[in-house]
Coordinates of C-alpha atoms in Angstrom, one line a residue:
Chain A
X1 CA -12.4 56.2 -106.3
X2 CA -12.3 52.5 -105.5
X3 CA -10.0 51.6 -102.6
X4 CA -6.6 50.5 -103.8
X5 CA -6.0 46.7 -103.9
X6 CA -2.9 44.8 -103.0
X7 CA -1.3 43.8 -106.4
X8 CA -2.2 40.1 -106.2
X9 CA -5.8 41.0 -105.4
X10 CA -6.4 43.3 -108.2
X11 CA -6.7 40.5 -110.6
X12 CA -9.9 40.6 -112.4
X13 CA -12.4 38.0 -111.6
X14 CA -12.4 36.5 -115.1
X15 CA -8.6 36.1 -115.0
X16 CA -8.8 34.6 -111.5
X17 CA -11.3 32.1 -112.7
X18 CA -9.6 31.3 -116.0
X19 CA -6.2 30.5 -114.5
X20 CA -7.3 29.4 -111.0
X21 CA -4.1 30.9 -110.0
X22 CA -3.4 32.5 -106.7
X23 CA -0.2 33.4 -105.0
X24 CA 1.4 30.8 -102.8
X25 CA 0.4 32.9 -99.8
X26 CA -3.2 32.6 -100.8
X27 CA -3.0 28.9 -101.5
X28 CA -2.0 28.0 -98.1
X29 CA -1.9 30.4 -95.2
X30 CA -0.4 29.7 -91.8
X31 CA -3.9 30.0 -90.2
X32 CA -5.4 27.4 -92.5
X33 CA -5.1 23.8 -91.7
X34 CA -6.0 21.6 -94.7
X35 CA -7.9 18.9 -92.8
X36 CA -10.0 21.6 -91.1
X37 CA -10.7 23.5 -94.3
X38 CA -12.9 20.7 -95.8
X39 CA -14.4 21.7 -99.1
X40 CA -18.1 22.1 -99.6
X41 CA -19.9 20.8 -102.6
X42 CA -21.8 23.2 -104.8
X43 CA -24.8 23.0 -106.8
X44 CA -24.9 24.4 -110.3
X45 CA -27.2 27.3 -110.7
X46 CA -29.1 29.4 -113.1
X47 CA -30.1 32.9 -112.2
X48 CA -33.8 32.3 -112.6
X49 CA -36.4 34.7 -111.1
X50 CA -37.2 32.0 -108.5
X51 CA -33.5 31.7 -107.5
X52 CA -33.1 35.5 -107.4
X53 CA -36.1 35.6 -105.1
X54 CA -34.8 32.9 -102.9
X55 CA -31.5 34.7 -102.7
X56 CA -33.3 37.7 -101.4
X57 CA -32.6 39.7 -104.5
X58 CA -35.3 41.9 -105.8
X59 CA -36.8 41.2 -109.2
X60 CA -39.5 43.0 -111.1
X61 CA -42.1 40.6 -109.7
X62 CA -40.7 40.5 -106.2
X63 CA -39.5 43.7 -104.7
X64 CA -37.0 43.8 -101.8
X65 CA -38.3 42.5 -98.5
X66 CA -38.3 45.0 -95.7
X67 CA -37.3 44.1 -92.1
X68 CA -40.9 44.4 -91.0
X69 CA -42.2 42.0 -93.5
X70 CA -39.3 39.6 -93.1
X71 CA -39.5 39.6 -89.2
X72 CA -43.3 39.3 -89.0
X73 CA -43.1 36.7 -91.7
X74 CA -40.5 34.8 -89.7
X75 CA -42.6 35.0 -86.5
X76 CA -45.6 33.6 -88.4
X77 CA -43.6 30.9 -90.1
X78 CA -43.8 32.3 -93.6
X79 CA -40.3 33.7 -94.0
X80 CA -36.9 32.2 -93.6
X81 CA -34.0 33.3 -91.4
X82 CA -32.0 34.1 -94.5
X83 CA -34.7 36.6 -95.6
X84 CA -34.5 38.3 -92.2
X85 CA -30.7 38.4 -92.5
X86 CA -30.9 40.1 -96.0
X87 CA -33.4 42.6 -94.8
X88 CA -31.2 43.5 -91.8
X89 CA -28.2 43.8 -94.1
X90 CA -30.0 46.3 -96.3
X91 CA -30.4 48.5 -93.3
X92 CA -26.7 48.3 -92.5
X93 CA -25.0 48.3 -95.9
X94 CA -24.8 51.4 -98.0
X95 CA -23.9 52.0 -101.6
X96 CA -20.2 52.1 -102.1
X97 CA -19.4 49.9 -99.1
X98 CA -16.9 47.1 -98.9
X99 CA -18.4 43.8 -97.7
X100 CA -17.4 40.2 -97.5
X101 CA -19.2 37.0 -98.3
X102 CA -17.1 34.5 -96.3
X103 CA -18.9 31.5 -97.7
X104 CA -20.0 32.1 -101.3
X105 CA -21.5 28.7 -101.9
X106 CA -24.0 29.2 -104.8
X107 CA -23.5 32.9 -104.8
X108 CA -26.9 33.9 -103.4
X109 CA -25.5 36.1 -100.7
X110 CA -22.8 37.4 -103.0
X111 CA -25.3 38.6 -105.4
X112 CA -27.5 40.1 -102.7
X113 CA -24.5 42.0 -101.3
X114 CA -23.5 43.2 -104.7
X115 CA -26.9 44.7 -105.3
X116 CA -26.5 46.5 -101.9
X117 CA -23.2 48.1 -102.6
X118 CA -23.2 48.7 -106.4
X119 CA -24.0 52.2 -107.8
X120 CA -22.8 54.4 -110.5
X121 CA -19.7 55.4 -108.6
X122 CA -18.4 51.7 -108.8
X123 CA -16.8 52.2 -105.4
X124 CA -18.5 49.3 -103.7
X125 CA -16.7 46.0 -103.4
X126 CA -17.8 42.4 -102.5
X127 CA -15.0 40.1 -101.5
X128 CA -16.2 36.6 -101.8
X129 CA -14.5 33.4 -100.5
X130 CA -15.1 29.7 -100.6
X131 CA -12.7 26.9 -100.0
X132 CA -13.9 25.0 -103.0
X133 CA -12.9 26.2 -106.5
X134 CA -16.2 24.9 -108.0
X135 CA -18.2 27.0 -105.6
X136 CA -16.3 30.1 -106.8
X137 CA -17.0 29.1 -110.4
X138 CA -20.7 28.6 -109.5
X139 CA -20.9 32.0 -107.9
X140 CA -19.2 33.6 -110.9
X141 CA -21.6 31.9 -113.3
X142 CA -24.5 33.0 -111.2
X143 CA -23.3 36.6 -111.1
X144 CA -22.7 36.6 -114.8
X145 CA -26.3 35.6 -115.5
X146 CA -27.8 37.9 -112.9
X147 CA -25.8 41.2 -113.5
X148 CA -23.8 42.8 -116.2
X149 CA -20.0 42.5 -116.6
X150 CA -19.5 45.9 -115.2
X151 CA -21.2 45.2 -111.9
X152 CA -19.6 41.8 -111.7
X153 CA -16.3 43.5 -111.7
X154 CA -17.1 44.9 -108.3
X155 CA -16.9 41.3 -107.0
X156 CA -13.5 39.8 -106.1
X157 CA -13.7 36.0 -105.6
X158 CA -11.1 33.8 -104.0
X159 CA -11.1 30.0 -103.6
X160 CA -9.7 30.0 -100.0
X161 CA -10.7 29.2 -96.5
X162 CA -12.9 31.8 -94.8
X163 CA -10.4 32.0 -91.9
X164 CA -8.1 33.9 -94.3
X165 CA -10.3 37.0 -94.8
X166 CA -7.6 39.3 -93.8
X167 CA -5.4 38.2 -96.6
X168 CA -7.8 39.3 -99.3
X169 CA -9.4 42.5 -98.1
X170 CA -7.3 45.6 -98.5
X171 CA -6.2 46.9 -95.1
X172 CA -7.5 50.4 -95.8
X173 CA -10.9 49.3 -96.8
X174 CA -13.4 49.7 -94.0
X175 CA -15.6 46.6 -94.0
X176 CA -19.3 47.1 -93.3
X177 CA -20.5 43.5 -93.3
X178 CA -19.1 40.0 -93.2
X179 CA -21.6 37.3 -94.0
X180 CA -21.3 33.6 -93.1
X181 CA -23.5 30.7 -94.1
X182 CA -22.2 27.9 -92.1
X183 CA -22.7 24.1 -92.2
X184 CA -23.6 22.2 -95.3
X185 CA -24.7 23.9 -98.5
X186 CA -28.5 23.8 -98.8
X187 CA -29.3 21.3 -101.4
X188 CA -25.8 19.9 -101.3
X189 CA -24.0 17.0 -99.5
X190 CA -24.7 17.3 -95.8
X191 CA -21.4 15.5 -94.9
X192 CA -19.4 18.3 -96.5
X193 CA -19.4 21.1 -93.9
X194 CA -17.6 24.0 -92.5
X195 CA -15.9 23.2 -89.2
X196 CA -15.7 24.9 -85.8
X197 CA -11.9 25.6 -85.7
X198 CA -11.6 27.6 -88.9
X199 CA -15.0 29.2 -88.3
X200 CA -13.7 30.5 -85.0
X201 CA -10.6 31.8 -86.7
X202 CA -12.7 33.4 -89.4
X203 CA -14.9 35.1 -86.8
X204 CA -11.9 36.5 -85.0
X205 CA -10.5 37.8 -88.3
X206 CA -13.9 39.3 -89.3
X207 CA -14.2 41.1 -85.9
X208 CA -10.8 42.7 -86.5
X209 CA -11.6 43.8 -90.0
X210 CA -15.1 45.1 -89.3
X211 CA -15.5 48.9 -89.1
X212 CA -17.5 50.6 -86.4
X213 CA -21.2 50.3 -87.2
X214 CA -20.6 47.1 -89.2
X215 CA -22.2 43.7 -88.9
X216 CA -21.1 40.1 -88.8
X217 CA -24.0 37.9 -89.9
X218 CA -23.8 34.2 -89.3
X219 CA -26.4 31.8 -90.4
X220 CA -25.7 28.4 -88.8
X221 CA -27.2 25.3 -90.3
X222 CA -27.4 22.8 -87.4
X223 CA -29.3 19.8 -88.9
X224 CA -26.2 17.7 -89.6
X225 CA -23.6 16.0 -87.4
X226 CA -21.3 18.7 -86.1
X227 CA -23.7 21.5 -86.7
X228 CA -24.5 22.1 -83.0
X229 CA -20.8 22.1 -82.2
X230 CA -20.3 24.9 -84.7
X231 CA -23.3 26.7 -83.2
X232 CA -21.6 26.4 -79.8
X233 CA -18.4 27.9 -81.2
X234 CA -20.3 30.9 -82.8
X235 CA -22.3 31.5 -79.6
X236 CA -19.3 31.2 -77.4
X237 CA -17.5 33.8 -79.6
X238 CA -20.5 36.1 -79.7
X239 CA -20.8 35.9 -75.9
X240 CA -17.2 36.8 -75.4
X241 CA -17.5 40.1 -77.2
X242 CA -17.6 43.1 -74.8
X243 CA -20.9 44.8 -74.4
X244 CA -19.5 48.3 -74.6
X245 CA -18.3 47.7 -78.2
X246 CA -20.5 44.9 -79.5
X247 CA -24.2 44.0 -79.5
X248 CA -24.7 40.3 -80.3
X249 CA -28.1 38.6 -80.7
X250 CA -29.7 35.4 -81.9
X251 CA -32.9 34.6 -83.8
X252 CA -34.0 31.0 -83.7
X253 CA -37.1 28.9 -84.5
X254 CA -38.0 26.8 -81.5
X255 CA -40.3 24.1 -82.8
X256 CA -38.2 23.5 -85.8
X257 CA -35.1 22.1 -84.1
X258 CA -32.9 21.8 -87.2
X259 CA -33.9 25.2 -88.7
X260 CA -30.9 27.4 -89.2
X261 CA -30.0 29.9 -86.4
X262 CA -29.3 33.5 -87.3
X263 CA -26.6 35.2 -85.2
X264 CA -25.9 38.9 -85.7
X265 CA -22.8 40.7 -84.3
X266 CA -22.9 44.5 -84.5
X267 CA -19.7 46.4 -83.8
X268 CA -20.8 49.7 -82.1
Chain B
X1 CA -71.3 45.1 -80.5
X2 CA -68.9 44.1 -77.8
X3 CA -68.8 40.4 -77.1
X4 CA -71.1 39.3 -74.3
X5 CA -69.4 38.7 -70.9
X6 CA -70.1 36.1 -68.3
X7 CA -72.2 37.7 -65.6
X8 CA -69.5 37.8 -63.0
X9 CA -67.1 39.2 -65.5
X10 CA -69.2 42.1 -66.7
X11 CA -68.5 44.0 -63.5
X12 CA -67.0 47.4 -64.4
X13 CA -63.4 47.9 -63.6
X14 CA -64.1 50.5 -60.9
X15 CA -66.5 48.2 -59.1
X16 CA -64.0 45.4 -59.3
X17 CA -61.3 47.5 -57.8
X18 CA -63.5 49.2 -55.2
X19 CA -64.8 46.0 -53.8
X20 CA -61.9 43.6 -54.6
X21 CA -64.7 41.1 -54.9
X22 CA -64.5 38.1 -57.2
X23 CA -66.6 35.0 -57.2
X24 CA -65.3 32.0 -55.2
X25 CA -64.5 30.4 -58.5
X26 CA -62.1 33.2 -59.4
X27 CA -60.6 33.4 -56.0
X28 CA -59.3 29.9 -56.0
X29 CA -59.4 27.7 -59.1
X30 CA -58.5 24.1 -59.2
X31 CA -55.5 24.8 -61.4
X32 CA -54.1 27.4 -59.1
X33 CA -51.9 26.3 -56.2
X34 CA -51.4 29.1 -53.7
X35 CA -47.7 28.4 -52.9
X36 CA -46.9 28.5 -56.6
X37 CA -48.9 31.6 -57.3
X38 CA -46.5 33.8 -55.5
X39 CA -47.3 37.5 -55.6
X40 CA -45.2 40.0 -57.4
X41 CA -44.5 43.5 -55.9
X42 CA -45.4 46.5 -58.0
X43 CA -44.0 49.9 -58.3
X44 CA -46.2 52.9 -58.2
X45 CA -46.4 54.7 -61.4
X46 CA -47.3 58.0 -63.0
X47 CA -48.2 58.1 -66.6
X48 CA -45.4 60.4 -67.6
X49 CA -44.3 60.9 -71.2
X50 CA -41.1 59.0 -70.4
X51 CA -43.1 56.1 -69.0
X52 CA -45.5 56.0 -71.9
X53 CA -42.5 55.9 -74.2
X54 CA -40.9 53.1 -72.2
X55 CA -44.1 51.2 -72.3
X56 CA -44.0 51.4 -76.1
X57 CA -46.9 53.7 -76.2
X58 CA -46.8 56.5 -78.7
X59 CA -46.8 60.1 -77.5
X60 CA -46.8 63.3 -79.4
X61 CA -43.0 63.4 -79.1
X62 CA -42.4 59.8 -79.8
X63 CA -44.4 58.1 -82.4
X64 CA -45.0 54.3 -82.5
X65 CA -41.9 52.3 -83.2
X66 CA -42.1 50.1 -86.3
X67 CA -40.8 46.6 -86.5
X68 CA -37.9 47.7 -88.7
X69 CA -36.7 50.3 -86.3
X70 CA -37.2 48.1 -83.3
X71 CA -35.4 45.1 -84.8
X72 CA -32.5 47.0 -86.3
X73 CA -32.3 48.9 -83.0
X74 CA -32.2 45.6 -81.1
X75 CA -29.5 44.2 -83.4
X76 CA -27.4 47.3 -82.8
X77 CA -28.0 47.4 -79.1
X78 CA -30.2 50.5 -79.1
X79 CA -33.6 49.0 -78.5
X80 CA -35.0 46.6 -76.0
X81 CA -36.7 43.2 -76.5
X82 CA -39.9 44.7 -75.1
X83 CA -39.9 47.3 -77.9
X84 CA -39.5 44.6 -80.5
X85 CA -42.4 42.7 -78.8
X86 CA -44.7 45.8 -79.0
X87 CA -43.8 46.5 -82.6
X88 CA -44.6 42.9 -83.6
X89 CA -47.9 43.0 -81.6
X90 CA -48.9 46.1 -83.6
X91 CA -48.6 44.0 -86.7
X92 CA -50.8 41.2 -85.3
X93 CA -53.4 43.0 -83.3
X94 CA -56.2 44.9 -84.9
X95 CA -58.7 47.5 -83.7
X96 CA -61.7 45.8 -82.0
X97 CA -59.7 42.7 -81.0
X98 CA -59.8 40.8 -77.7
X99 CA -56.3 40.5 -76.1
X100 CA -55.0 39.4 -72.8
X101 CA -52.2 40.9 -70.6
X102 CA -51.5 37.8 -68.4
X103 CA -49.1 39.7 -66.1
X104 CA -50.2 43.3 -65.8
X105 CA -47.4 44.4 -63.4
X106 CA -47.2 48.2 -63.7
X107 CA -49.7 48.3 -66.6
X108 CA -47.2 49.1 -69.4
X109 CA -48.3 46.3 -71.6
X110 CA -51.9 46.7 -70.7
X111 CA -51.9 50.3 -71.9
X112 CA -50.0 49.4 -75.1
X113 CA -52.6 46.7 -75.8
X114 CA -55.5 49.0 -75.1
X115 CA -54.1 51.5 -77.6
X116 CA -53.9 48.7 -80.2
X117 CA -57.5 47.5 -79.8
X118 CA -59.4 50.7 -79.0
X119 CA -61.4 52.6 -81.6
X120 CA -64.7 54.4 -81.9
X121 CA -66.6 51.1 -82.1
X122 CA -65.6 50.2 -78.5
X123 CA -65.5 46.6 -79.4
X124 CA -61.9 45.9 -78.4
X125 CA -61.2 44.3 -75.0
X126 CA -58.1 43.9 -72.9
X127 CA -58.3 41.3 -70.2
X128 CA -55.6 42.0 -67.6
X129 CA -54.4 39.8 -64.8
X130 CA -52.0 39.8 -62.0
X131 CA -51.9 37.7 -58.8
X132 CA -51.2 40.8 -56.7
X133 CA -54.1 43.2 -55.9
X134 CA -51.7 46.1 -55.7
X135 CA -50.4 45.5 -59.2
X136 CA -54.0 45.6 -60.5
X137 CA -54.5 48.9 -58.6
X138 CA -51.3 50.2 -60.0
X139 CA -52.4 49.3 -63.6
X140 CA -55.7 50.9 -63.0
X141 CA -54.2 54.1 -61.8
X142 CA -51.8 54.1 -64.7
X143 CA -54.6 53.7 -67.2
X144 CA -56.7 56.3 -65.5
X145 CA -53.9 58.8 -66.0
X146 CA -53.0 57.8 -69.5
X147 CA -56.4 57.4 -71.1
X148 CA -59.9 58.6 -70.5
X149 CA -62.6 56.7 -68.6
X150 CA -64.3 55.6 -71.7
X151 CA -61.3 53.8 -73.1
X152 CA -60.4 52.5 -69.7
X153 CA -63.7 50.8 -69.7
X154 CA -62.4 48.5 -72.4
X155 CA -60.0 47.0 -69.9
X156 CA -61.1 44.3 -67.5
X157 CA -58.7 43.7 -64.7
X158 CA -58.6 40.6 -62.4
X159 CA -56.3 40.0 -59.4
X160 CA -55.8 36.3 -60.2
X161 CA -53.0 34.0 -61.2
X162 CA -52.2 34.0 -64.9
X163 CA -52.9 30.2 -65.1
X164 CA -56.6 31.1 -64.9
X165 CA -57.0 33.0 -68.1
X166 CA -59.8 30.8 -69.3
X167 CA -61.9 31.8 -66.3
X168 CA -62.0 35.4 -67.2
X169 CA -62.1 35.6 -71.0
X170 CA -65.5 35.0 -72.5
X171 CA -65.6 31.7 -74.4
X172 CA -67.0 33.2 -77.5
X173 CA -64.3 36.0 -77.7
X174 CA -61.6 35.1 -80.2
X175 CA -58.3 36.1 -78.6
X176 CA -55.7 37.7 -80.9
X177 CA -52.8 38.0 -78.4
X178 CA -51.8 36.9 -75.0
X179 CA -48.8 38.7 -73.5
X180 CA -46.6 37.5 -70.6
X181 CA -43.9 39.4 -68.9
X182 CA -42.3 36.7 -66.7
X183 CA -39.9 36.8 -63.8
X184 CA -39.4 39.6 -61.4
X185 CA -41.0 43.0 -62.1
X186 CA -38.4 45.4 -63.5
X187 CA -37.5 47.9 -60.8
X188 CA -39.2 45.6 -58.2
X189 CA -38.0 42.9 -55.8
X190 CA -36.2 40.2 -57.7
X191 CA -37.1 37.6 -55.1
X192 CA -40.8 37.9 -56.0
X193 CA -41.2 36.1 -59.2
X194 CA -43.5 34.1 -61.4
X195 CA -42.8 30.4 -61.3
X196 CA -42.5 27.6 -63.9
X197 CA -45.5 25.5 -62.8
X198 CA -48.2 28.1 -63.1
X199 CA -46.5 29.7 -66.1
X200 CA -46.7 26.3 -67.9
X201 CA -50.4 26.1 -67.0
X202 CA -50.9 29.6 -68.2
X203 CA -49.2 28.9 -71.6
X204 CA -51.4 25.8 -72.0
X205 CA -54.5 27.8 -71.3
X206 CA -53.4 30.6 -73.6
X207 CA -52.7 28.2 -76.4
X208 CA -56.3 26.8 -76.1
X209 CA -57.8 30.3 -76.0
X210 CA -55.8 31.8 -78.9
X211 CA -57.5 32.2 -82.3
X212 CA -55.9 31.3 -85.5
X213 CA -53.5 34.0 -86.6
X214 CA -53.0 35.0 -83.0
X215 CA -49.8 35.4 -80.9
X216 CA -48.6 34.4 -77.5
X217 CA -45.8 36.8 -76.6
X218 CA -43.5 35.8 -73.7
X219 CA -40.8 38.1 -72.4
X220 CA -38.7 36.0 -69.9
X221 CA -36.5 37.8 -67.4
X222 CA -33.7 35.5 -66.5
X223 CA -31.3 37.4 -64.3
X224 CA -32.6 36.1 -61.0
X225 CA -32.6 32.7 -59.3
X226 CA -35.2 30.5 -61.0
X227 CA -35.3 32.6 -64.1
X228 CA -33.5 30.1 -66.3
X229 CA -35.8 27.3 -65.0
X230 CA -38.7 29.4 -66.2
X231 CA -37.1 30.0 -69.6
X232 CA -36.6 26.2 -69.9
X233 CA -40.3 25.6 -69.2
X234 CA -41.3 28.2 -71.8
X235 CA -38.9 26.8 -74.4
X236 CA -40.0 23.3 -73.7
X237 CA -43.6 24.3 -74.2
X238 CA -42.8 26.2 -77.4
X239 CA -40.8 23.3 -78.8
X240 CA -43.7 20.9 -78.1
X241 CA -46.1 22.8 -80.3
X242 CA -46.7 21.1 -83.7
X243 CA -45.1 22.9 -86.7
X244 CA -48.1 22.5 -88.9
X245 CA -50.2 24.7 -86.6
X246 CA -47.6 26.8 -84.7
X247 CA -44.6 28.8 -85.5
X248 CA -42.5 29.5 -82.4
X249 CA -39.3 31.5 -82.3
X250 CA -36.9 33.2 -79.9
X251 CA -35.0 36.5 -80.0
X252 CA -32.1 36.8 -77.5
X253 CA -29.1 38.9 -76.8
X254 CA -26.0 36.8 -76.5
X255 CA -23.3 39.0 -74.9
X256 CA -25.8 40.2 -72.3
X257 CA -26.5 36.9 -70.5
X258 CA -29.2 38.2 -68.2
X259 CA -31.0 40.3 -70.8
X260 CA -34.7 39.2 -71.1
X261 CA -35.5 36.6 -73.8
X262 CA -38.4 37.2 -76.2
X263 CA -40.3 34.1 -77.2
X264 CA -43.2 34.4 -79.8
X265 CA -45.7 31.6 -80.4
X266 CA -47.9 32.2 -83.5
X267 CA -50.9 30.0 -84.0
X268 CA -51.3 29.5 -87.8

């Protein structure tokens, strides 16, 4: 059985997108400060094989990347940090899990997560968030093209700030993974970015939500003004987590100073 | 056929160790400044199954760790950076290769490397170095207990500073991997450490020696005075390498501030 949802959250994705209606609570939460929750632009997408591949989603031509291939590829400059992230996720996430994409953007991570949790039991859930309505629409369109309606129904999308995760995920749903893609949207406007204050709140919320054995995955884009400030916030948060209950680590290119940094926080 | 060695280098290990004799050139090279080349203490070893396992060397009970298990274990706080390093090495190093252990210490890495290059052709070579005679003796004893004489003959050990790699590796031997374990020796005296100046020279030499497709692997222990200075030097060197010919990356625990940092430099 799928975990029960709070009444306002059980709205089907297509209804959510059609009406763009959320409860007042979801429109503006006390933890969400409008000037901080700056919107991110999205780029329209088509679920081509190339995009599915770049999203780390297996296609007939390109099977799923394992951790070994992804990490050795990263070390040798042939694979991206996001591919390492997806490969690690696949080792953590199981069919039927509840997971969160805290920054949907184009929907790449959302789709990758959906493929990880979806099975014939239809118990898996992906809760997706993005402060910008258009990003949610983009993600929805992408999912529609990439998977059938039935699987798409496992995804619940919300156009709200990522600091408000706890308002959308049912309290009795153990969360296995929360994924963040911070900074500007690749291919988008680099001046439209996530910001440290709400990211910090989002990480705090994610750490409360996460079940034992779960993972918070943060890919921090740093090649724009403010990017290193946000990295500092994430690292500071990661370093504050107690070693007896958390393992936190960082994977970073050194001679590509603006390459995104992957930070993984595992709740023991 | 094994690659030809320079006459002074073709001395067999047992002769080298018995006489502790090196040519004057090897005793004091122009690049080696005695006050910088401080010796490191060693701990005596026995090649127990536990030590072989901790050295990343497969035993009947504990098979070799793959990259996937090592990296996911690292992310979840169950595996060490050195286990990730060894797993990555196994993906880079091939039977018959020439490799260098630039800081032999107890011989753990030396043995792991020997197992990676040794096969029935006896073409593989491990060139091992340590500034301290006793570390070389310790490594030799460890190898003697862990492998037969025949395989041990594939290892050439030299009690010299790691900045002098180029003096011991034959010029026509393409080097696939150079491994560094910097800082104090685990279990040893933390005041006896490698130092930034000779480490920088050693990295420069290693980068010249390395063949295309090869790897410089640097594990930097930072939990002692001077450790972070040495990390700075390694990171600075790694960041200076051109992206068109090198991929350099870093793997680091965040909430264990004195955990060793793994830096990998791949020559494309």
